[in-house]
């Protein structure tokens, strides 16, 4: 499909699924080697990461691998920070474990910064960040990304788990907003 319409916006095909699959396969191979003795706990950040997680995890062969699907709840509070972040769905013990965060996309880095602060309080052994897409030019909160999938310009994309106002997550290819 060359283009799709979501709500009132048109998106054009930007990257075929096969290219994205290859990047994920390479990432899985690197992880299998680098994390082979770590019994990692993969934290898949919903909703956007469901497809990336599924594609990646099928290729992970590390003994002791666990996966938890979590959701970030953020809401404004009356605390001085003005923001409280919580992880919904996290049942596994974090303390002393190697955590691999799986994100669909890192844009400003704001969500990841808050997530890191939250997880660090739980004393993990190590936190590793893996993202399928990232936009280096959009970064406002610099964070160390261990596994960077595909670099994007400052454009809005959908597909491969990413949505525009709830639509478009289901497409295996990546689409870019037509301006
Ligand atoms: P952050 O700015 O790095 O905190 O990214 C926040 C969230 O914005 C991501 O987790 C995505 O859900 C969403 N997001 C950022 N860029 C895009 C995009 O191009 N398409 C769809 N969602 C995006
Ligand atoms: Mg997200």
Short mmCIF file of N, CA and C and ligand atoms in Angstrom, two decimals:
data_model
loop_
_atom_site.label_atom_id
_atom_site.label_comp_id
_atom_site.label_asym_id
_atom_site.label_seq_id
_atom_site.Cartn_x
_atom_site.Cartn_y
_atom_site.Cartn_z
N UNK A 1 0.84 -1.21 0.00
CA UNK A 1 0.00 0.00 0.00
C UNK A 1 0.87 1.25 0.00
N UNK A 2 0.70 2.08 -0.98
CA UNK A 2 1.54 3.28 -1.12
C UNK A 2 1.16 4.37 -0.15
N UNK A 3 -0.14 4.47 0.15
CA UNK A 3 -0.53 5.47 1.13
C UNK A 3 -1.77 5.03 1.92
N UNK A 4 -1.91 5.60 3.09
CA UNK A 4 -3.05 5.29 3.95
C UNK A 4 -3.61 6.61 4.51
N UNK A 5 -4.89 6.57 4.83
CA UNK A 5 -5.51 7.74 5.44
C UNK A 5 -5.97 7.36 6.84
N UNK A 6 -5.55 8.13 7.83
CA UNK A 6 -5.95 7.91 9.22
C UNK A 6 -6.58 9.20 9.73
N UNK A 7 -7.80 9.09 10.21
CA UNK A 7 -8.58 10.28 10.52
C UNK A 7 -8.57 11.19 9.29
N UNK A 8 -8.09 12.42 9.46
CA UNK A 8 -8.10 13.36 8.33
C UNK A 8 -6.72 13.54 7.69
N UNK A 9 -5.78 12.64 8.03
CA UNK A 9 -4.41 12.83 7.54
C UNK A 9 -3.96 11.71 6.61
N UNK A 10 -3.13 12.10 5.65
CA UNK A 10 -2.62 11.12 4.70
C UNK A 10 -1.16 10.80 5.02
N UNK A 11 -0.85 9.53 4.94
CA UNK A 11 0.52 9.06 5.20
C UNK A 11 1.00 8.27 4.00
N UNK A 12 2.28 8.41 3.68
CA UNK A 12 2.83 7.64 2.56
C UNK A 12 3.85 6.61 3.05
N UNK A 13 3.98 5.55 2.26
CA UNK A 13 4.91 4.48 2.62
C UNK A 13 6.32 5.05 2.75
N UNK A 14 6.98 4.68 3.84
CA UNK A 14 8.31 5.25 4.09
C UNK A 14 9.37 4.15 4.18
N UNK A 15 9.01 3.05 4.83
CA UNK A 15 9.98 1.97 4.98
C UNK A 15 9.25 0.63 4.99
N UNK A 16 9.73 -0.29 4.15
CA UNK A 16 9.08 -1.59 4.05
C UNK A 16 9.39 -2.45 5.28
N UNK A 17 8.45 -3.35 5.55
CA UNK A 17 8.57 -4.23 6.72
C UNK A 17 9.88 -5.02 6.73
N UNK A 18 10.31 -5.47 5.55
CA UNK A 18 11.50 -6.33 5.47
C UNK A 18 12.74 -5.63 6.01
N UNK A 19 12.85 -4.35 5.73
CA UNK A 19 14.00 -3.57 6.21
C UNK A 19 13.98 -3.51 7.75
N UNK A 20 12.78 -3.27 8.28
CA UNK A 20 12.63 -3.17 9.74
C UNK A 20 12.91 -4.53 10.38
N UNK A 21 12.42 -5.59 9.74
CA UNK A 21 12.66 -6.95 10.24
C UNK A 21 14.16 -7.22 10.37
N UNK A 22 14.90 -6.79 9.35
CA UNK A 22 16.35 -7.04 9.33
C UNK A 22 17.06 -6.32 10.48
N UNK A 23 16.62 -5.09 10.73
CA UNK A 23 17.22 -4.31 11.83
C UNK A 23 16.94 -5.01 13.17
N UNK A 24 15.74 -5.54 13.32
CA UNK A 24 15.38 -6.22 14.57
C UNK A 24 16.18 -7.52 14.73
N UNK A 25 16.36 -8.23 13.62
CA UNK A 25 17.15 -9.47 13.66
C UNK A 25 18.58 -9.17 14.10
N UNK A 26 19.16 -8.12 13.54
CA UNK A 26 20.52 -7.74 13.93
C UNK A 26 20.59 -7.38 15.41
N UNK A 27 19.57 -6.67 15.87
CA UNK A 27 19.54 -6.26 17.28
C UNK A 27 19.46 -7.50 18.18
N UNK A 28 18.62 -8.45 17.82
CA UNK A 28 18.46 -9.67 18.62
C UNK A 28 19.78 -10.44 18.69
N UNK A 29 20.48 -10.50 17.55
CA UNK A 29 21.75 -11.22 17.53
C UNK A 29 22.78 -10.55 18.45
N UNK A 30 22.81 -9.23 18.42
CA UNK A 30 23.73 -8.51 19.30
C UNK A 30 23.38 -8.75 20.76
N UNK A 31 22.09 -8.72 21.07
CA UNK A 31 21.66 -8.94 22.45
C UNK A 31 21.99 -10.36 22.91
N UNK A 32 21.76 -11.33 22.03
CA UNK A 32 22.02 -12.73 22.39
C UNK A 32 23.47 -12.93 22.83
N UNK A 33 24.36 -12.20 22.19
CA UNK A 33 25.78 -12.30 22.55
C UNK A 33 26.10 -11.46 23.80
N UNK A 34 25.68 -10.21 23.76
CA UNK A 34 26.08 -9.28 24.83
C UNK A 34 25.42 -9.59 26.18
N UNK A 35 24.23 -10.17 26.15
CA UNK A 35 23.47 -10.36 27.40
C UNK A 35 23.33 -11.83 27.78
N UNK A 36 24.19 -12.68 27.20
CA UNK A 36 23.97 -14.12 27.33
C UNK A 36 24.02 -14.66 28.76
N UNK A 37 24.71 -13.98 29.63
CA UNK A 37 24.79 -14.48 31.01
C UNK A 37 23.99 -13.64 32.00
N UNK A 38 23.01 -12.89 31.52
CA UNK A 38 22.38 -11.89 32.40
C UNK A 38 20.96 -12.23 32.84
N UNK A 39 20.37 -13.33 32.38
CA UNK A 39 18.96 -13.66 32.68
C UNK A 39 18.09 -12.40 32.63
N UNK A 40 17.99 -11.76 31.47
CA UNK A 40 17.37 -10.43 31.40
C UNK A 40 15.85 -10.44 31.59
N UNK A 41 15.38 -9.34 32.16
CA UNK A 41 13.94 -9.09 32.21
C UNK A 41 13.65 -8.00 31.19
N UNK A 42 12.94 -8.36 30.12
CA UNK A 42 12.57 -7.39 29.11
C UNK A 42 11.29 -6.68 29.55
N UNK A 43 11.33 -5.36 29.50
CA UNK A 43 10.15 -4.56 29.86
C UNK A 43 9.62 -3.92 28.59
N UNK A 44 8.49 -4.41 28.12
CA UNK A 44 7.89 -3.90 26.90
C UNK A 44 6.92 -2.78 27.25
N UNK A 45 7.19 -1.59 26.74
CA UNK A 45 6.37 -0.43 27.10
C UNK A 45 5.17 -0.33 26.16
N UNK A 46 4.01 -0.64 26.68
CA UNK A 46 2.77 -0.61 25.89
C UNK A 46 2.27 0.82 25.73
N UNK A 47 1.48 1.13 24.69
CA UNK A 47 1.02 0.18 23.71
C UNK A 47 1.99 -0.02 22.55
N UNK A 48 2.72 1.04 22.24
CA UNK A 48 3.48 1.07 20.99
C UNK A 48 4.46 -0.06 20.75
N UNK A 49 4.99 -0.67 21.82
CA UNK A 49 6.07 -1.64 21.65
C UNK A 49 5.62 -3.08 21.44
N UNK A 50 4.33 -3.30 21.35
CA UNK A 50 3.88 -4.70 21.30
C UNK A 50 4.44 -5.45 20.09
N UNK A 51 4.48 -4.78 18.93
CA UNK A 51 4.91 -5.47 17.71
C UNK A 51 6.43 -5.66 17.70
N UNK A 52 7.15 -4.63 18.08
CA UNK A 52 8.61 -4.71 18.19
C UNK A 52 8.99 -5.82 19.17
N UNK A 53 8.31 -5.86 20.30
CA UNK A 53 8.60 -6.88 21.32
C UNK A 53 8.40 -8.28 20.76
N UNK A 54 7.29 -8.47 20.09
CA UNK A 54 6.98 -9.78 19.54
C UNK A 54 8.04 -10.20 18.51
N UNK A 55 8.40 -9.28 17.63
CA UNK A 55 9.38 -9.60 16.58
C UNK A 55 10.76 -9.89 17.17
N UNK A 56 11.14 -9.10 18.16
CA UNK A 56 12.47 -9.25 18.76
C UNK A 56 12.57 -10.51 19.61
N UNK A 57 11.59 -10.69 20.47
CA UNK A 57 11.69 -11.71 21.51
C UNK A 57 11.70 -13.14 20.94
N UNK A 58 11.09 -13.30 19.76
CA UNK A 58 11.10 -14.61 19.10
C UNK A 58 12.51 -15.03 18.72
N UNK A 59 13.40 -14.05 18.66
CA UNK A 59 14.76 -14.32 18.21
C UNK A 59 15.77 -14.26 19.37
N UNK A 60 15.25 -14.09 20.58
CA UNK A 60 16.13 -14.04 21.76
C UNK A 60 16.27 -15.46 22.33
N UNK A 61 17.52 -15.86 22.52
CA UNK A 61 17.77 -17.24 22.97
C UNK A 61 18.50 -17.26 24.32
N UNK A 62 18.48 -16.16 25.04
CA UNK A 62 19.24 -16.05 26.29
C UNK A 62 18.53 -16.84 27.40
N UNK A 63 19.25 -17.74 28.08
CA UNK A 63 18.64 -18.49 29.18
C UNK A 63 18.12 -17.54 30.27
N UNK A 64 16.97 -17.84 30.82
CA UNK A 64 16.42 -17.04 31.92
C UNK A 64 15.69 -15.78 31.45
N UNK A 65 15.44 -15.66 30.14
CA UNK A 65 14.74 -14.48 29.62
C UNK A 65 13.30 -14.41 30.14
N UNK A 66 12.93 -13.23 30.61
CA UNK A 66 11.54 -13.00 31.02
C UNK A 66 11.03 -11.73 30.34
N UNK A 67 9.72 -11.65 30.15
CA UNK A 67 9.13 -10.47 29.53
C UNK A 67 7.98 -9.98 30.38
N UNK A 68 7.94 -8.68 30.61
CA UNK A 68 6.82 -8.09 31.31
C UNK A 68 6.28 -6.96 30.44
N UNK A 69 4.96 -6.89 30.32
CA UNK A 69 4.34 -5.83 29.54
C UNK A 69 3.82 -4.78 30.50
N UNK A 70 4.32 -3.58 30.34
CA UNK A 70 3.96 -2.53 31.30
C UNK A 70 3.46 -1.29 30.58
N UNK A 71 2.78 -0.47 31.32
CA UNK A 71 2.23 0.76 30.78
C UNK A 71 2.62 1.90 31.70
N UNK A 72 3.00 3.02 31.10
CA UNK A 72 3.37 4.17 31.92
C UNK A 72 2.12 5.00 32.19
N UNK A 73 1.87 5.22 33.44
CA UNK A 73 0.76 6.09 33.81
C UNK A 73 1.37 7.40 34.27
N UNK A 74 1.02 8.48 33.63
CA UNK A 74 1.54 9.77 34.07
C UNK A 74 0.35 10.68 34.31
N UNK A 75 0.41 11.37 35.40
CA UNK A 75 -0.67 12.29 35.69
C UNK A 75 -0.12 13.43 36.52
N UNK A 76 -0.72 14.55 36.41
CA UNK A 76 -0.24 15.71 37.14
C UNK A 76 -0.69 15.61 38.59
N UNK A 77 0.23 15.84 39.49
CA UNK A 77 -0.11 15.81 40.90
C UNK A 77 0.15 17.17 41.50
N UNK A 78 0.10 17.22 42.80
CA UNK A 78 0.34 18.50 43.45
C UNK A 78 1.75 18.58 44.01
N UNK A 79 2.55 17.52 43.71
CA UNK A 79 3.94 17.53 44.17
C UNK A 79 4.71 18.61 43.44
N UNK A 80 5.88 18.92 43.97
CA UNK A 80 6.68 19.99 43.38
C UNK A 80 7.12 19.66 41.95
N UNK A 81 7.30 18.38 41.68
CA UNK A 81 7.72 18.02 40.33
C UNK A 81 6.56 18.20 39.35
N UNK A 82 5.36 18.17 39.88
CA UNK A 82 4.18 18.33 39.03
C UNK A 82 3.82 17.07 38.27
N UNK A 83 4.61 16.04 38.44
CA UNK A 83 4.33 14.84 37.66
C UNK A 83 4.68 13.58 38.45
N UNK A 84 3.81 12.60 38.39
CA UNK A 84 4.07 11.32 39.04
C UNK A 84 4.00 10.25 37.97
N UNK A 85 4.97 9.39 37.97
CA UNK A 85 4.97 8.32 36.98
C UNK A 85 4.92 6.99 37.69
N UNK A 86 4.16 6.12 37.13
CA UNK A 86 4.01 4.80 37.73
C UNK A 86 3.99 3.78 36.61
N UNK A 87 4.41 2.58 36.93
CA UNK A 87 4.36 1.52 35.93
C UNK A 87 3.24 0.57 36.29
N UNK A 88 2.28 0.46 35.39
CA UNK A 88 1.16 -0.44 35.62
C UNK A 88 1.51 -1.80 35.03
N UNK A 89 1.29 -2.85 35.80
CA UNK A 89 1.50 -4.20 35.28
C UNK A 89 2.82 -4.82 35.64
N UNK A 90 3.66 -4.10 36.38
CA UNK A 90 4.96 -4.65 36.73
C UNK A 90 4.86 -5.52 37.97
N UNK A 91 4.96 -6.84 37.78
CA UNK A 91 4.85 -7.77 38.90
C UNK A 91 6.23 -8.32 39.28
N UNK A 92 7.12 -8.36 38.31
CA UNK A 92 8.42 -8.99 38.52
C UNK A 92 9.32 -8.15 39.42
N UNK A 93 10.20 -8.86 40.09
CA UNK A 93 11.20 -8.21 40.95
C UNK A 93 12.27 -7.55 40.06
N UNK A 94 12.57 -6.30 40.35
CA UNK A 94 13.54 -5.53 39.56
C UNK A 94 14.92 -5.57 40.21
N UNK A 95 14.89 -5.60 41.54
CA UNK A 95 16.13 -5.50 42.30
C UNK A 95 17.17 -6.52 41.82
N UNK A 96 18.36 -6.01 41.55
CA UNK A 96 19.49 -6.86 41.17
C UNK A 96 19.34 -7.57 39.83
N UNK A 97 18.39 -7.12 39.00
CA UNK A 97 18.22 -7.78 37.70
C UNK A 97 18.68 -6.89 36.56
N UNK A 98 19.02 -7.54 35.46
CA UNK A 98 19.32 -6.80 34.24
C UNK A 98 18.01 -6.54 33.51
N UNK A 99 17.69 -5.25 33.38
CA UNK A 99 16.43 -4.84 32.77
C UNK A 99 16.70 -4.34 31.35
N UNK A 100 15.94 -4.83 30.40
CA UNK A 100 16.05 -4.33 29.02
C UNK A 100 14.73 -3.66 28.65
N UNK A 101 14.75 -2.33 28.56
CA UNK A 101 13.54 -1.59 28.21
C UNK A 101 13.35 -1.64 26.70
N UNK A 102 12.16 -2.05 26.26
CA UNK A 102 11.86 -2.07 24.83
C UNK A 102 10.86 -0.97 24.51
N UNK A 103 11.30 0.00 23.74
CA UNK A 103 10.45 1.13 23.35
C UNK A 103 10.24 1.13 21.85
N UNK A 104 9.09 1.64 21.44
CA UNK A 104 8.83 1.76 20.00
C UNK A 104 9.64 2.91 19.41
N UNK A 105 9.59 4.06 20.10
CA UNK A 105 10.25 5.24 19.54
C UNK A 105 10.70 6.17 20.67
N UNK A 106 11.86 6.76 20.50
CA UNK A 106 12.30 7.80 21.43
C UNK A 106 12.34 9.10 20.64
N UNK A 107 11.54 10.03 21.09
CA UNK A 107 11.35 11.30 20.40
C UNK A 107 12.08 12.39 21.20
N UNK A 108 11.41 13.04 22.13
CA UNK A 108 12.08 14.05 22.96
C UNK A 108 12.93 13.39 24.04
N UNK A 109 12.62 12.12 24.38
CA UNK A 109 13.32 11.41 25.44
C UNK A 109 12.68 11.61 26.81
N UNK A 110 11.60 12.37 26.81
CA UNK A 110 10.94 12.72 28.07
C UNK A 110 10.39 11.48 28.79
N UNK A 111 9.66 10.64 28.06
CA UNK A 111 9.08 9.44 28.69
C UNK A 111 10.18 8.54 29.24
N UNK A 112 11.24 8.39 28.46
CA UNK A 112 12.32 7.49 28.88
C UNK A 112 13.06 8.03 30.10
N UNK A 113 13.22 9.34 30.16
CA UNK A 113 13.90 9.96 31.30
C UNK A 113 13.13 9.65 32.59
N UNK A 114 11.79 9.82 32.53
CA UNK A 114 10.97 9.56 33.71
C UNK A 114 10.97 8.07 34.08
N UNK A 115 10.91 7.24 33.06
CA UNK A 115 10.91 5.80 33.30
C UNK A 115 12.22 5.36 33.97
N UNK A 116 13.33 5.90 33.48
CA UNK A 116 14.64 5.58 34.06
C UNK A 116 14.70 5.98 35.53
N UNK A 117 14.21 7.17 35.82
CA UNK A 117 14.23 7.65 37.22
C UNK A 117 13.41 6.71 38.10
N UNK A 118 12.27 6.29 37.59
CA UNK A 118 11.40 5.39 38.35
C UNK A 118 12.08 4.03 38.59
N UNK A 119 12.66 3.48 37.55
CA UNK A 119 13.26 2.15 37.66
C UNK A 119 14.52 2.15 38.53
N UNK A 120 15.29 3.23 38.45
CA UNK A 120 16.54 3.30 39.23
C UNK A 120 16.27 3.22 40.73
N UNK A 121 15.12 3.73 41.14
CA UNK A 121 14.75 3.67 42.56
C UNK A 121 14.58 2.22 43.03
N UNK A 122 14.35 1.32 42.10
CA UNK A 122 14.11 -0.07 42.47
C UNK A 122 15.39 -0.91 42.43
N UNK A 123 16.52 -0.24 42.37
CA UNK A 123 17.84 -0.87 42.45
C UNK A 123 18.06 -2.06 41.52
N UNK A 124 17.88 -1.88 40.24
CA UNK A 124 18.23 -2.97 39.31
C UNK A 124 19.75 -3.09 39.22
N UNK A 125 20.21 -4.23 38.73
CA UNK A 125 21.65 -4.41 38.54
C UNK A 125 22.10 -3.50 37.40
N UNK A 126 21.31 -3.47 36.34
CA UNK A 126 21.66 -2.72 35.13
C UNK A 126 20.39 -2.41 34.35
N UNK A 127 20.36 -1.23 33.73
CA UNK A 127 19.23 -0.90 32.85
C UNK A 127 19.77 -0.68 31.45
N UNK A 128 19.19 -1.43 30.51
CA UNK A 128 19.60 -1.33 29.11
C UNK A 128 18.40 -0.80 28.33
N UNK A 129 18.67 0.14 27.42
CA UNK A 129 17.56 0.72 26.64
C UNK A 129 17.68 0.30 25.18
N UNK A 130 16.57 -0.24 24.67
CA UNK A 130 16.51 -0.59 23.25
C UNK A 130 15.28 0.07 22.64
N UNK A 131 15.50 0.78 21.54
CA UNK A 131 14.36 1.40 20.87
C UNK A 131 14.39 1.06 19.39
N UNK A 132 13.23 0.83 18.82
CA UNK A 132 13.16 0.48 17.40
C UNK A 132 13.44 1.71 16.54
N UNK A 133 12.84 2.85 16.91
CA UNK A 133 13.06 4.09 16.15
C UNK A 133 13.52 5.17 17.10
N UNK A 134 14.29 6.10 16.59
CA UNK A 134 14.65 7.26 17.40
C UNK A 134 14.90 8.46 16.50
N UNK A 135 14.65 9.63 17.07
CA UNK A 135 14.77 10.88 16.30
C UNK A 135 15.82 11.75 17.00
N UNK A 136 17.08 11.61 16.62
CA UNK A 136 18.15 12.35 17.31
C UNK A 136 17.94 13.86 17.33
N UNK A 137 17.32 14.38 16.27
CA UNK A 137 17.14 15.84 16.20
C UNK A 137 16.02 16.34 17.11
N UNK A 138 15.23 15.43 17.64
CA UNK A 138 14.11 15.83 18.50
C UNK A 138 14.46 15.72 19.98
N UNK A 139 15.63 15.17 20.26
CA UNK A 139 16.00 14.90 21.67
C UNK A 139 16.11 16.19 22.49
N UNK A 140 15.38 16.20 23.60
CA UNK A 140 15.44 17.32 24.55
C UNK A 140 16.08 16.82 25.85
N UNK A 141 15.80 15.54 26.15
CA UNK A 141 16.35 14.91 27.35
C UNK A 141 17.31 13.81 26.89
N UNK A 142 18.61 14.13 26.83
CA UNK A 142 19.57 13.13 26.34
C UNK A 142 19.63 11.92 27.26
N UNK A 143 19.53 10.75 26.68
CA UNK A 143 19.60 9.51 27.46
C UNK A 143 20.50 8.52 26.73
N UNK A 144 21.16 7.67 27.47
CA UNK A 144 22.03 6.70 26.81
C UNK A 144 21.19 5.56 26.20
N UNK A 145 21.22 5.44 24.89
CA UNK A 145 20.46 4.37 24.23
C UNK A 145 21.44 3.28 23.83
N UNK A 146 21.24 2.08 24.35
CA UNK A 146 22.18 0.99 24.10
C UNK A 146 21.95 0.32 22.75
N UNK A 147 20.68 0.16 22.39
CA UNK A 147 20.36 -0.45 21.10
C UNK A 147 19.43 0.49 20.34
N UNK A 148 20.01 1.11 19.29
CA UNK A 148 19.25 2.05 18.47
C UNK A 148 18.88 1.34 17.19
N UNK A 149 17.60 1.27 16.90
CA UNK A 149 17.18 0.62 15.67
C UNK A 149 17.38 1.52 14.47
N UNK A 150 16.35 2.25 14.12
CA UNK A 150 16.36 3.04 12.88
C UNK A 150 16.24 4.52 13.21
N UNK A 151 17.20 5.27 12.67
CA UNK A 151 17.20 6.72 12.90
C UNK A 151 16.22 7.40 11.95
N UNK A 152 15.43 8.33 12.52
CA UNK A 152 14.46 9.07 11.71
C UNK A 152 14.73 10.56 11.81
N UNK A 153 14.29 11.28 10.80
CA UNK A 153 14.30 12.74 10.88
C UNK A 153 13.16 13.15 11.80
N UNK A 154 12.99 14.44 11.95
CA UNK A 154 11.94 14.96 12.82
C UNK A 154 10.56 14.90 12.15
N UNK A 155 10.14 13.71 11.76
CA UNK A 155 8.86 13.54 11.07
C UNK A 155 7.95 12.64 11.88
N UNK A 156 6.66 12.77 11.66
CA UNK A 156 5.71 11.92 12.36
C UNK A 156 5.45 10.66 11.54
N UNK A 157 5.61 9.52 12.19
CA UNK A 157 5.44 8.24 11.49
C UNK A 157 4.39 7.36 12.18
N UNK A 158 3.82 6.45 11.42
CA UNK A 158 2.86 5.48 11.99
C UNK A 158 3.14 4.10 11.40
N UNK A 159 2.52 3.11 12.03
CA UNK A 159 2.70 1.72 11.61
C UNK A 159 3.69 1.05 12.53
N UNK A 160 3.78 -0.26 12.42
CA UNK A 160 4.74 -1.02 13.22
C UNK A 160 4.55 -0.77 14.72
N UNK A 161 3.29 -0.61 15.11
CA UNK A 161 2.97 -0.38 16.52
C UNK A 161 2.70 1.08 16.86
N UNK A 162 3.19 1.99 16.01
CA UNK A 162 3.02 3.42 16.28
C UNK A 162 1.69 3.92 15.74
N UNK A 163 1.06 4.80 16.48
CA UNK A 163 -0.28 5.26 16.09
C UNK A 163 -0.35 6.77 15.87
N UNK A 164 -1.39 7.15 15.16
CA UNK A 164 -1.82 8.54 15.12
C UNK A 164 -3.22 8.54 15.72
N UNK A 165 -3.32 9.07 16.92
CA UNK A 165 -4.61 9.15 17.60
C UNK A 165 -5.36 7.81 17.57
N UNK A 166 -4.66 6.75 17.93
CA UNK A 166 -5.29 5.43 18.05
C UNK A 166 -5.31 4.60 16.78
N UNK A 167 -4.98 5.19 15.66
CA UNK A 167 -5.04 4.44 14.40
C UNK A 167 -3.65 4.22 13.81
N UNK A 168 -3.53 3.10 13.07
CA UNK A 168 -2.31 2.86 12.30
C UNK A 168 -1.32 1.89 12.91
N UNK A 169 -1.60 1.41 14.11
CA UNK A 169 -0.63 0.53 14.79
C UNK A 169 -0.43 -0.79 14.06
N UNK A 170 -1.45 -1.22 13.35
CA UNK A 170 -1.49 -2.57 12.77
C UNK A 170 -0.63 -2.77 11.54
N UNK A 171 -0.16 -1.70 10.90
CA UNK A 171 0.58 -1.87 9.65
C UNK A 171 2.02 -2.32 9.89
N UNK A 172 2.47 -3.36 9.18
CA UNK A 172 3.86 -3.83 9.37
C UNK A 172 4.90 -2.90 8.76
N UNK A 173 4.50 -2.11 7.76
CA UNK A 173 5.42 -1.12 7.16
C UNK A 173 5.33 0.17 7.96
N UNK A 174 6.28 1.09 7.71
CA UNK A 174 6.27 2.39 8.37
C UNK A 174 5.81 3.46 7.37
N UNK A 175 4.91 4.31 7.82
CA UNK A 175 4.36 5.38 6.98
C UNK A 175 4.71 6.73 7.58
N UNK A 176 4.86 7.72 6.69
CA UNK A 176 5.24 9.06 7.14
C UNK A 176 4.14 10.05 6.75
N UNK A 177 3.94 11.02 7.62
CA UNK A 177 2.88 12.01 7.39
C UNK A 177 3.18 12.85 6.15
N UNK A 178 2.20 12.96 5.29
CA UNK A 178 2.30 13.83 4.11
C UNK A 178 2.03 15.25 4.54
N UNK A 179 2.98 16.11 4.33
CA UNK A 179 2.76 17.50 4.76
C UNK A 179 2.19 18.34 3.64
P1 LIG B 1 9.09 11.09 23.92
O1 LIG B 1 8.92 12.48 23.35
O2 LIG B 1 10.45 10.54 23.61
O3 LIG B 1 8.76 11.07 25.38
O4 LIG B 1 8.04 10.18 23.17
C1 LIG B 1 6.76 10.07 23.66
C2 LIG B 1 5.87 9.17 22.86
O5 LIG B 1 5.39 9.91 21.75
C3 LIG B 1 6.42 7.90 22.24
O6 LIG B 1 6.51 6.83 23.13
C4 LIG B 1 5.36 7.64 21.19
O7 LIG B 1 4.25 6.99 21.77
C5 LIG B 1 4.98 9.03 20.76
N1 LIG B 1 5.63 9.40 19.49
C6 LIG B 1 6.73 10.15 19.30
N2 LIG B 1 7.01 10.28 18.00
C7 LIG B 1 6.04 9.60 17.34
C8 LIG B 1 5.77 9.36 15.95
O8 LIG B 1 6.47 9.80 15.01
N3 LIG B 1 4.65 8.61 15.69
C9 LIG B 1 3.85 8.10 16.65
N4 LIG B 1 4.07 8.29 17.95
C10 LIG B 1 5.16 9.05 18.29
MG1 LIG B 2 5.39 4.78 23.36
#
